Tab-separated table of C-alpha atoms and ligand atoms in Angstrom:
chain	number	residue	atom	x	y	z
A	1	MET	CA	7.554	-90.079	49.995
A	2	THR	CA	10.454	-87.663	49.855
A	3	ILE	CA	11.370	-84.941	52.283
A	4	SER	CA	10.462	-81.520	50.884
A	5	GLY	CA	12.115	-78.190	51.553
A	6	ASN	CA	15.647	-76.967	52.043
A	7	PRO	CA	17.848	-77.723	55.068
A	8	GLU	CA	18.657	-74.017	55.452
A	9	ILE	CA	15.003	-73.063	55.714
A	10	THR	CA	12.439	-75.842	56.359
A	11	LEU	CA	12.070	-79.613	55.923
A	12	TYR	CA	8.804	-81.535	55.997
A	13	ASN	CA	7.427	-84.941	55.093
A	14	ASN	CA	3.797	-84.010	54.320
A	15	PRO	CA	1.835	-80.830	53.472
A	16	LEU	CA	2.333	-78.071	56.022
A	17	PRO	CA	-0.270	-76.930	58.538
A	18	LYS	CA	-2.405	-74.012	57.304
A	19	GLY	CA	-0.849	-71.608	59.844
A	20	CYS	CA	2.636	-72.363	58.437
A	21	GLU	CA	1.476	-72.114	54.810
A	22	LEU	CA	0.180	-68.584	55.417
A	23	CYS	CA	3.330	-67.675	57.345
A	24	ARG	CA	5.392	-68.665	54.279
A	25	LEU	CA	3.415	-66.129	52.242
A	26	GLY	CA	4.358	-63.464	54.803
A	27	SER	CA	0.636	-63.060	55.429
A	28	LYS	CA	0.347	-63.896	59.146
A	29	LEU	CA	0.272	-61.108	61.688
A	30	VAL	CA	2.347	-62.100	64.733
A	31	VAL	CA	0.294	-61.302	67.839
A	32	PHE	CA	2.334	-61.284	71.053
A	33	ILE	CA	-0.497	-60.927	73.530
A	34	SER	CA	1.386	-61.035	76.855
A	35	GLY	CA	4.776	-62.232	78.084
A	36	GLU	CA	3.314	-63.785	81.227
A	37	CYS	CA	4.014	-67.473	81.605
A	38	GLY	CA	3.866	-69.858	84.557
A	39	ASP	CA	6.846	-71.848	83.286
A	40	SER	CA	10.489	-71.038	82.912
A	41	CYS	CA	12.138	-73.199	80.270
A	42	TYR	CA	15.940	-72.838	80.167
A	43	TYR	CA	15.803	-72.477	76.366
A	44	CYS	CA	12.905	-69.989	76.305
A	45	PRO	CA	13.311	-67.795	73.178
A	46	VAL	CA	11.264	-64.861	74.544
A	47	SER	CA	13.425	-61.742	75.038
A	48	SER	CA	13.979	-59.996	78.407
A	49	GLU	CA	12.006	-57.044	77.069
A	50	ARG	CA	8.912	-59.261	76.794
A	51	PHE	CA	9.223	-62.277	79.104
A	52	ASN	CA	6.815	-62.223	82.087
A	53	LYS	CA	5.781	-58.682	81.173
A	54	ASP	CA	2.217	-57.735	80.432
A	55	LYS	CA	3.096	-56.181	77.088
A	56	MET	CA	1.537	-56.558	73.654
A	57	PHE	CA	3.273	-56.485	70.266
A	58	ALA	CA	1.914	-56.553	66.706
A	59	ASN	CA	4.774	-58.081	64.681
A	60	GLU	CA	7.780	-56.150	66.059
A	61	MET	CA	5.830	-53.088	67.235
A	62	GLU	CA	4.642	-52.602	70.820
A	63	VAL	CA	0.920	-51.782	70.939
A	64	LYS	CA	-1.432	-50.607	73.677
A	65	ASP	CA	-4.858	-51.366	72.243
A	66	LEU	CA	-6.390	-54.458	70.599
A	67	MET	CA	-7.507	-52.259	67.673
A	68	ASP	CA	-3.815	-51.771	66.817
A	69	TYR	CA	-3.757	-55.428	65.713
A	70	ILE	CA	-6.553	-54.676	63.264
A	71	TYR	CA	-4.720	-51.611	61.890
A	72	GLU	CA	-1.475	-53.573	61.477
A	73	SER	CA	-3.375	-56.404	59.735
A	74	TYR	CA	-4.669	-53.879	57.218
A	75	ARG	CA	-1.181	-52.491	56.647
A	76	MET	CA	0.138	-55.918	55.587
A	77	ASN	CA	-3.165	-57.219	54.164
A	78	ALA	CA	-2.883	-60.163	56.585
A	79	LEU	CA	-4.717	-63.389	55.802
A	80	GLY	CA	-4.472	-64.571	59.387
A	81	ALA	CA	-2.762	-64.213	62.758
A	82	GLY	CA	-0.636	-66.359	65.063
A	83	ILE	CA	-1.179	-65.627	68.760
A	84	THR	CA	1.788	-66.199	71.021
A	85	GLY	CA	3.379	-65.128	74.324
A	86	GLY	CA	4.270	-66.149	77.185
A	87	ASP	CA	1.274	-68.342	77.515
A	88	PRO	CA	-1.673	-66.591	75.819
A	89	ILE	CA	-4.137	-68.554	77.965
A	90	LEU	CA	-3.089	-66.317	80.881
A	91	ALA	CA	-4.552	-63.434	78.854
A	92	LEU	CA	-7.649	-65.389	77.778
A	93	ASP	CA	-10.041	-62.412	77.922
A	94	LYS	CA	-7.859	-60.415	75.554
A	95	VAL	CA	-7.331	-63.444	73.299
A	96	THR	CA	-11.032	-64.215	72.901
A	97	GLU	CA	-11.929	-60.555	72.386
A	98	LEU	CA	-9.225	-60.216	69.733
A	99	ILE	CA	-10.200	-63.399	67.870
A	100	GLY	CA	-13.785	-62.100	67.806
A	101	MET	CA	-12.563	-58.754	66.436
A	102	PHE	CA	-10.492	-60.449	63.707
A	103	LYS	CA	-13.337	-62.673	62.581
A	104	GLU	CA	-15.799	-59.782	62.547
A	105	GLU	CA	-13.456	-57.474	60.642
A	106	PHE	CA	-11.937	-59.914	58.139
A	107	GLY	CA	-14.431	-62.796	58.011
A	108	GLU	CA	-14.369	-66.451	59.014
A	109	SER	CA	-11.579	-67.329	56.574
A	110	PHE	CA	-9.081	-65.134	58.502
A	111	HIS	CA	-7.006	-68.017	59.896
A	112	ILE	CA	-5.993	-67.887	63.549
A	113	HIS	CA	-3.577	-70.204	65.324
A	114	LEU	CA	-2.465	-70.028	68.944
A	115	TYR	CA	0.550	-71.387	70.876
A	116	THR	CA	0.294	-72.594	74.443
A	117	SER	CA	2.133	-74.921	76.779
A	118	GLY	CA	-1.215	-76.509	77.620
A	119	ARG	CA	-0.731	-75.872	81.339
A	120	TYR	CA	-3.887	-73.766	81.648
A	121	VAL	CA	-5.972	-75.389	78.898
A	122	THR	CA	-9.221	-76.814	80.288
A	123	ASN	CA	-12.454	-77.803	78.548
A	124	ASP	CA	-13.913	-74.394	79.451
A	125	VAL	CA	-10.931	-72.637	77.849
A	126	LEU	CA	-11.249	-74.763	74.706
A	127	LYS	CA	-14.991	-74.104	74.463
A	128	GLU	CA	-14.355	-70.347	74.648
A	129	LEU	CA	-11.609	-70.442	72.035
A	130	VAL	CA	-13.567	-72.615	69.618
A	131	GLY	CA	-16.688	-70.514	70.260
A	132	VAL	CA	-14.967	-67.337	69.028
A	133	GLY	CA	-13.473	-69.087	65.998
A	134	LEU	CA	-9.929	-70.279	66.785
A	135	ASP	CA	-8.794	-72.470	63.853
A	136	GLU	CA	-5.576	-74.123	65.014
A	137	ILE	CA	-3.891	-74.747	68.374
A	138	ARG	CA	-0.247	-75.685	68.900
A	139	PHE	CA	0.996	-77.173	72.160
A	140	HIS	CA	4.427	-77.104	73.723
A	141	PRO	CA	4.036	-79.951	76.247
A	142	LEU	CA	7.158	-79.280	78.272
A	143	LYS	CA	5.845	-81.479	81.078
A	144	GLU	CA	4.257	-84.900	80.713
A	145	GLU	CA	1.045	-83.802	82.421
A	146	TYR	CA	0.508	-80.997	79.863
A	147	LYS	CA	-0.217	-83.684	77.252
A	148	GLU	CA	-3.648	-84.085	78.835
A	149	ALA	CA	-4.614	-80.714	77.318
A	150	ILE	CA	-3.750	-82.067	73.844
A	151	ARG	CA	-6.094	-85.022	74.368
A	152	LYS	CA	-8.830	-82.582	75.395
A	153	ALA	CA	-8.260	-80.303	72.373
A	154	LEU	CA	-8.537	-83.265	69.983
A	155	LYS	CA	-12.214	-83.569	70.898
A	156	TYR	CA	-12.978	-80.095	69.489
A	157	ASP	CA	-13.381	-78.762	65.977
A	158	LEU	CA	-9.792	-77.520	65.777
A	159	ASP	CA	-6.553	-78.422	63.984
A	160	VAL	CA	-4.288	-79.666	66.765
A	161	GLY	CA	-0.503	-79.688	66.564
A	162	ILE	CA	2.622	-79.747	68.693
A	163	GLU	CA	5.400	-77.179	68.394
A	164	ILE	CA	8.640	-77.652	70.311
A	165	PRO	CA	12.275	-76.647	70.032
A	166	SER	CA	14.593	-79.221	68.484
A	167	ILE	CA	16.986	-79.823	71.376
A	168	PRO	CA	20.346	-81.412	70.520
A	169	GLY	CA	20.651	-84.893	71.987
A	170	GLU	CA	16.898	-85.302	72.473
A	171	GLY	CA	16.246	-87.085	69.173
A	172	GLU	CA	14.862	-90.294	70.685
A	173	ARG	CA	12.592	-88.404	73.038
A	174	THR	CA	11.301	-86.346	70.121
A	175	VAL	CA	10.646	-89.459	68.023
A	176	GLU	CA	8.677	-90.938	70.937
A	177	LEU	CA	6.653	-87.717	71.200
A	178	VAL	CA	5.824	-87.809	67.467
A	179	LYS	CA	4.746	-91.472	67.783
A	180	TRP	CA	2.530	-90.566	70.735
A	181	ALA	CA	1.091	-87.586	68.824
A	182	LYS	CA	0.299	-89.763	65.801
A	183	LYS	CA	-1.437	-92.377	67.943
A	184	GLU	CA	-3.603	-89.674	69.543
A	185	GLY	CA	-4.569	-88.120	66.183
A	186	VAL	CA	-2.464	-84.940	66.328
A	187	LYS	CA	-2.108	-83.442	62.836
A	188	PHE	CA	1.445	-82.104	62.902
A	189	VAL	CA	4.614	-81.697	64.948
A	190	ASN	CA	6.710	-78.592	64.289
A	191	LEU	CA	10.355	-78.695	65.360
A	192	ASN	CA	11.863	-75.232	65.679
A	193	GLU	CA	15.588	-74.779	65.473
A	194	LEU	CA	16.794	-73.954	68.970
A	195	GLU	CA	17.880	-70.333	69.118
A	196	LEU	CA	20.351	-68.568	71.386
A	197	ASN	CA	19.385	-65.077	72.469
A	198	GLU	CA	20.445	-62.498	75.042
A	199	ARG	CA	18.253	-64.139	77.728
A	200	ASN	CA	18.909	-67.861	77.263
A	201	PHE	CA	22.526	-67.519	76.119
A	202	PHE	CA	24.201	-68.460	79.431
A	203	GLN	CA	21.813	-71.342	80.088
A	204	LEU	CA	22.477	-72.843	76.656
A	205	ASN	CA	26.201	-72.143	76.724
A	206	SER	CA	26.534	-73.859	80.083
A	207	ARG	CA	25.019	-76.959	78.436
A	208	GLY	CA	27.643	-76.763	75.676
A	209	MET	CA	25.364	-75.252	73.046
A	210	LYS	CA	26.843	-72.632	70.742
A	211	VAL	CA	25.598	-70.825	67.645
A	212	ALA	CA	26.370	-72.847	64.516
A	213	HIS	CA	23.707	-71.857	61.997
A	214	GLY	CA	22.669	-68.399	60.829
A	215	ILE	CA	22.818	-65.739	63.518
A	216	THR	CA	21.121	-67.633	66.338
A	217	GLY	CA	20.721	-71.380	65.526
A	218	ALA	CA	22.217	-73.786	68.106
A	219	LYS	CA	24.740	-76.428	67.101
A	220	GLY	CA	23.125	-79.852	66.713
A	221	SER	CA	19.535	-78.603	66.611
A	222	TYR	CA	19.160	-78.975	62.830
A	223	GLU	CA	20.835	-82.430	62.853
A	224	ASN	CA	18.459	-83.563	65.583
A	225	ALA	CA	15.386	-82.326	63.662
A	226	ARG	CA	16.586	-83.845	60.383
A	227	LYS	CA	16.843	-87.310	61.964
A	228	VAL	CA	13.289	-87.009	63.281
A	229	VAL	CA	11.892	-85.832	59.909
A	230	GLU	CA	13.744	-88.718	58.211
A	231	GLU	CA	12.328	-91.235	60.676
A	232	PHE	CA	8.818	-90.243	59.501
A	233	ARG	CA	9.583	-89.647	55.825
A	234	GLU	CA	7.243	-92.456	54.655
A	235	ASP	CA	4.516	-91.625	57.148
A	236	LYS	CA	1.379	-90.153	55.613
A	237	GLU	CA	-0.558	-89.729	58.834
A	238	ILE	CA	1.388	-86.985	60.578
A	239	THR	CA	3.325	-83.970	59.320
A	240	VAL	CA	6.762	-83.530	60.857
A	241	HIS	CA	8.130	-80.104	60.007
A	242	TYR	CA	11.489	-78.531	60.840
A	243	CYS	CA	11.598	-74.714	60.784
A	244	SER	CA	15.018	-73.040	60.938
A	245	SER	CA	16.068	-69.897	62.775
A	246	VAL	CA	17.216	-68.528	59.405
A	247	TYR	CA	13.660	-68.915	58.153
A	248	LYS	CA	12.260	-66.975	61.104
A	249	ASP	CA	15.011	-64.323	61.095
A	250	VAL	CA	15.270	-63.756	57.382
A	251	VAL	CA	12.588	-65.342	55.188
A	252	GLU	CA	9.478	-64.832	57.322
A	253	THR	CA	10.325	-61.250	58.235
A	254	ARG	CA	11.436	-60.414	54.688
A	255	THR	CA	8.313	-61.819	53.016
A	256	ARG	CA	6.115	-60.028	55.573
A	257	PHE	CA	7.992	-56.765	54.910
A	258	LEU	CA	7.679	-57.160	51.122
A	259	ARG	CA	3.973	-57.807	51.567
A	260	THR	CA	3.615	-54.694	53.758
A	261	ILE	CA	5.415	-52.637	51.078
A	262	ARG	CA	3.101	-53.998	48.400
A	263	PHE	CA	-0.008	-53.036	50.302
A	264	SER	CA	0.911	-49.884	52.193
A	265	SER	CA	4.059	-48.136	51.022
A	266	LYS	CA	3.641	-44.782	49.315
A	267	ALA	CA	3.878	-44.477	45.543
A	268	TYR	CA	7.061	-42.408	45.773
A	269	GLU	CA	8.966	-44.860	47.985
A	270	GLY	CA	11.509	-47.281	46.565
A	271	PHE	CA	12.274	-50.662	48.116
A	272	THR	CA	15.071	-53.227	48.371
A	273	GLY	CA	15.051	-57.002	47.940
A	274	GLU	CA	15.450	-57.247	51.721
A	275	GLY	CA	12.013	-55.721	52.220
A	276	THR	CA	13.124	-52.270	53.367
A	277	VAL	CA	11.775	-48.945	52.106
A	278	VAL	CA	14.127	-46.373	50.536
A	279	ARG	CA	13.286	-42.688	50.180
A	280	ALA	CA	15.078	-39.375	49.830
A	281	ILE	CA	14.634	-36.749	52.553
A	282	LEU	CA	15.190	-33.341	51.061
A	283	LYS	CA	15.613	-29.967	52.786
A	284	GLY	CA	14.827	-26.821	50.805
A	285	LYS	CA	12.033	-25.275	48.824
A	286	VAL	CA	10.396	-27.429	46.137
A	287	ASP	CA	7.173	-26.694	44.234
A	288	ASP	CA	6.731	-29.941	42.324
A	289	LEU	CA	5.221	-32.697	44.515
A	290	THR	CA	4.546	-35.167	41.679
A	291	TYR	CA	7.010	-37.709	43.121
A	292	GLY	CA	6.908	-36.843	46.813
A	293	GLU	CA	5.237	-35.025	49.685
A	294	LYS	CA	5.922	-32.260	52.184
A	295	ILE	CA	6.633	-33.734	55.626
A	296	GLY	CA	7.653	-30.599	57.562
A	297	ASN	CA	8.814	-27.034	57.283
A	298	ASP	CA	11.012	-27.015	54.133
A	299	LEU	CA	11.276	-30.781	54.486
A	300	TYR	CA	10.156	-33.295	51.841
A	301	SER	CA	10.104	-37.018	51.235
A	302	PHE	CA	10.798	-37.956	47.594
A	303	TYR	CA	11.301	-40.898	45.284
A	304	PRO	CA	15.124	-41.277	45.207
A	305	GLU	CA	15.360	-41.418	41.403
A	306	VAL	CA	14.134	-37.815	40.909
A	307	ILE	CA	16.663	-36.148	43.201
A	308	ASP	CA	19.075	-35.078	40.392
A	309	GLU	CA	16.317	-33.190	38.660
A	310	LEU	CA	15.024	-31.525	41.848
A	311	VAL	CA	18.498	-30.373	42.937
A	312	SER	CA	19.123	-28.820	39.521
A	313	LYS	CA	15.749	-27.043	39.442
A	314	TYR	CA	15.077	-25.901	43.015
A	315	ASP	CA	16.771	-24.367	46.035
A	316	VAL	CA	17.783	-27.603	47.793
A	317	SER	CA	20.171	-27.432	50.767
A	318	GLU	CA	20.494	-31.097	51.720
A	319	VAL	CA	19.480	-34.588	50.551
A	320	LYS	CA	19.682	-37.784	52.584
A	321	ILE	CA	18.780	-41.290	51.494
A	322	VAL	CA	17.144	-43.262	54.308
A	323	GLU	CA	16.367	-46.966	54.444
A	324	GLU	CA	13.654	-48.075	56.879
A	325	HIS	CA	11.548	-51.063	57.893
A	326	PRO	CA	8.141	-50.739	56.201
A	327	ASP	CA	5.944	-51.325	59.278
A	328	SER	CA	4.448	-48.544	61.397
A	329	ARG	CA	7.598	-48.126	63.514
A	330	ARG	CA	9.638	-47.089	60.458
A	331	LEU	CA	12.793	-48.301	62.194
A	332	LYS	CA	15.763	-46.690	60.430
A	333	VAL	CA	18.290	-49.170	58.971
A	334	SER	CA	20.626	-46.555	57.452
A	335	GLU	CA	20.910	-42.893	56.538
A	336	ARG	CA	23.327	-41.395	53.970
A	337	LEU	CA	23.939	-37.739	53.199
A	338	ILE	CA	24.264	-37.579	49.403
A	339	TYR	CA	24.108	-33.838	48.870
A	340	SER	CA	24.889	-30.767	50.971
A	341	LYS	CA	24.866	-27.285	49.461
A	342	SER	CA	26.935	-25.791	52.299
A	343	GLN	CA	29.642	-28.452	51.962
A	344	GLN	CA	29.474	-28.231	48.176
A	345	ALA	CA	29.248	-32.008	48.178
A	346	GLY	CA	28.435	-33.806	44.993
A	347	TYR	CA	26.350	-36.932	44.856
A	348	SER	CA	27.560	-40.216	46.119
A	349	SER	CA	25.548	-43.293	45.488
B	1	LIG	S1	6.420	-72.208	78.040
B	1	LIG	FE1	7.115	-71.006	76.296
B	1	LIG	S2	7.037	-68.843	76.945
B	1	LIG	FE2	6.900	-70.134	78.800
B	1	LIG	S3	9.021	-70.293	79.511
B	1	LIG	FE3	8.631	-72.100	78.218
B	1	LIG	S4	9.316	-71.468	76.155
B	1	LIG	FE4	9.102	-69.571	77.383
């Protein structure tokens, strides 16, 4: 058996869990259900804006209502959702209601996985989650006693996995965890590249960890994960899967953006290979809306390629090219003035 993948992105010894497969297609909605968590890991990747706060996000967008998750799923034509936090079990009512809504709206095949430390997972919790249709559960057993929840989950009709950060210097401990997981019948162990962010930066730096891969990946995290994947390269019983910070930062977000563009951008919007939308914002008076629409008083949004023609034909005072994220927030990446009648500016591309 060989190791599949690419060290920059992912490495794995066996087929990936279904939740990861769908994530690679950019087709999983990321549900951040609440930042509340009873633990406080020094490496916690959750941002200050979210950690221990009762806030909800659909992908990168803050939402106030569970229906917003349904709307966002439609925008990207999601094939499933991954529920995370904090510890989602602390928001169990919301989680079960939302899983029920997903299954009702999109059918049983809409794949749902959930992350938890396991701290609050009891048989009653598992019965509720399985009852509403949860497909896959991933544990982060940061304390020995949390492993008991994994044993419990293995008795239910669920795919059970472990997902932990790959901590430099903890290779042997990780190998022991994978061996334990295999013996218990756990399907997969995901090792995430440890990431530095604005909240855990000092904690990780004080332990000698610095960024060495991509924008956020900690030095030694990849090497640690690679050794563990190699240790199990011939093993057919358990999937060991390394997922890099570059994958999460660049590939996952980009494929999700490209998917959102495919299913919900407007016909007159252009797009880039990075998964951003490009359009021309034009001020003036234009009669022909074949390649655009009116978005305000004397304000239009147009396909960028038709701007030359519109400027020559109509009374146009200003044209800007804007690049935005394709999701509902329409976060602006850049804005360029390419034509101004008052400044007699020509085009600049
Ligand atoms: S259990 Fe997860 S969310 Fe909670 S502190 Fe640890 S890493 Fe952060």
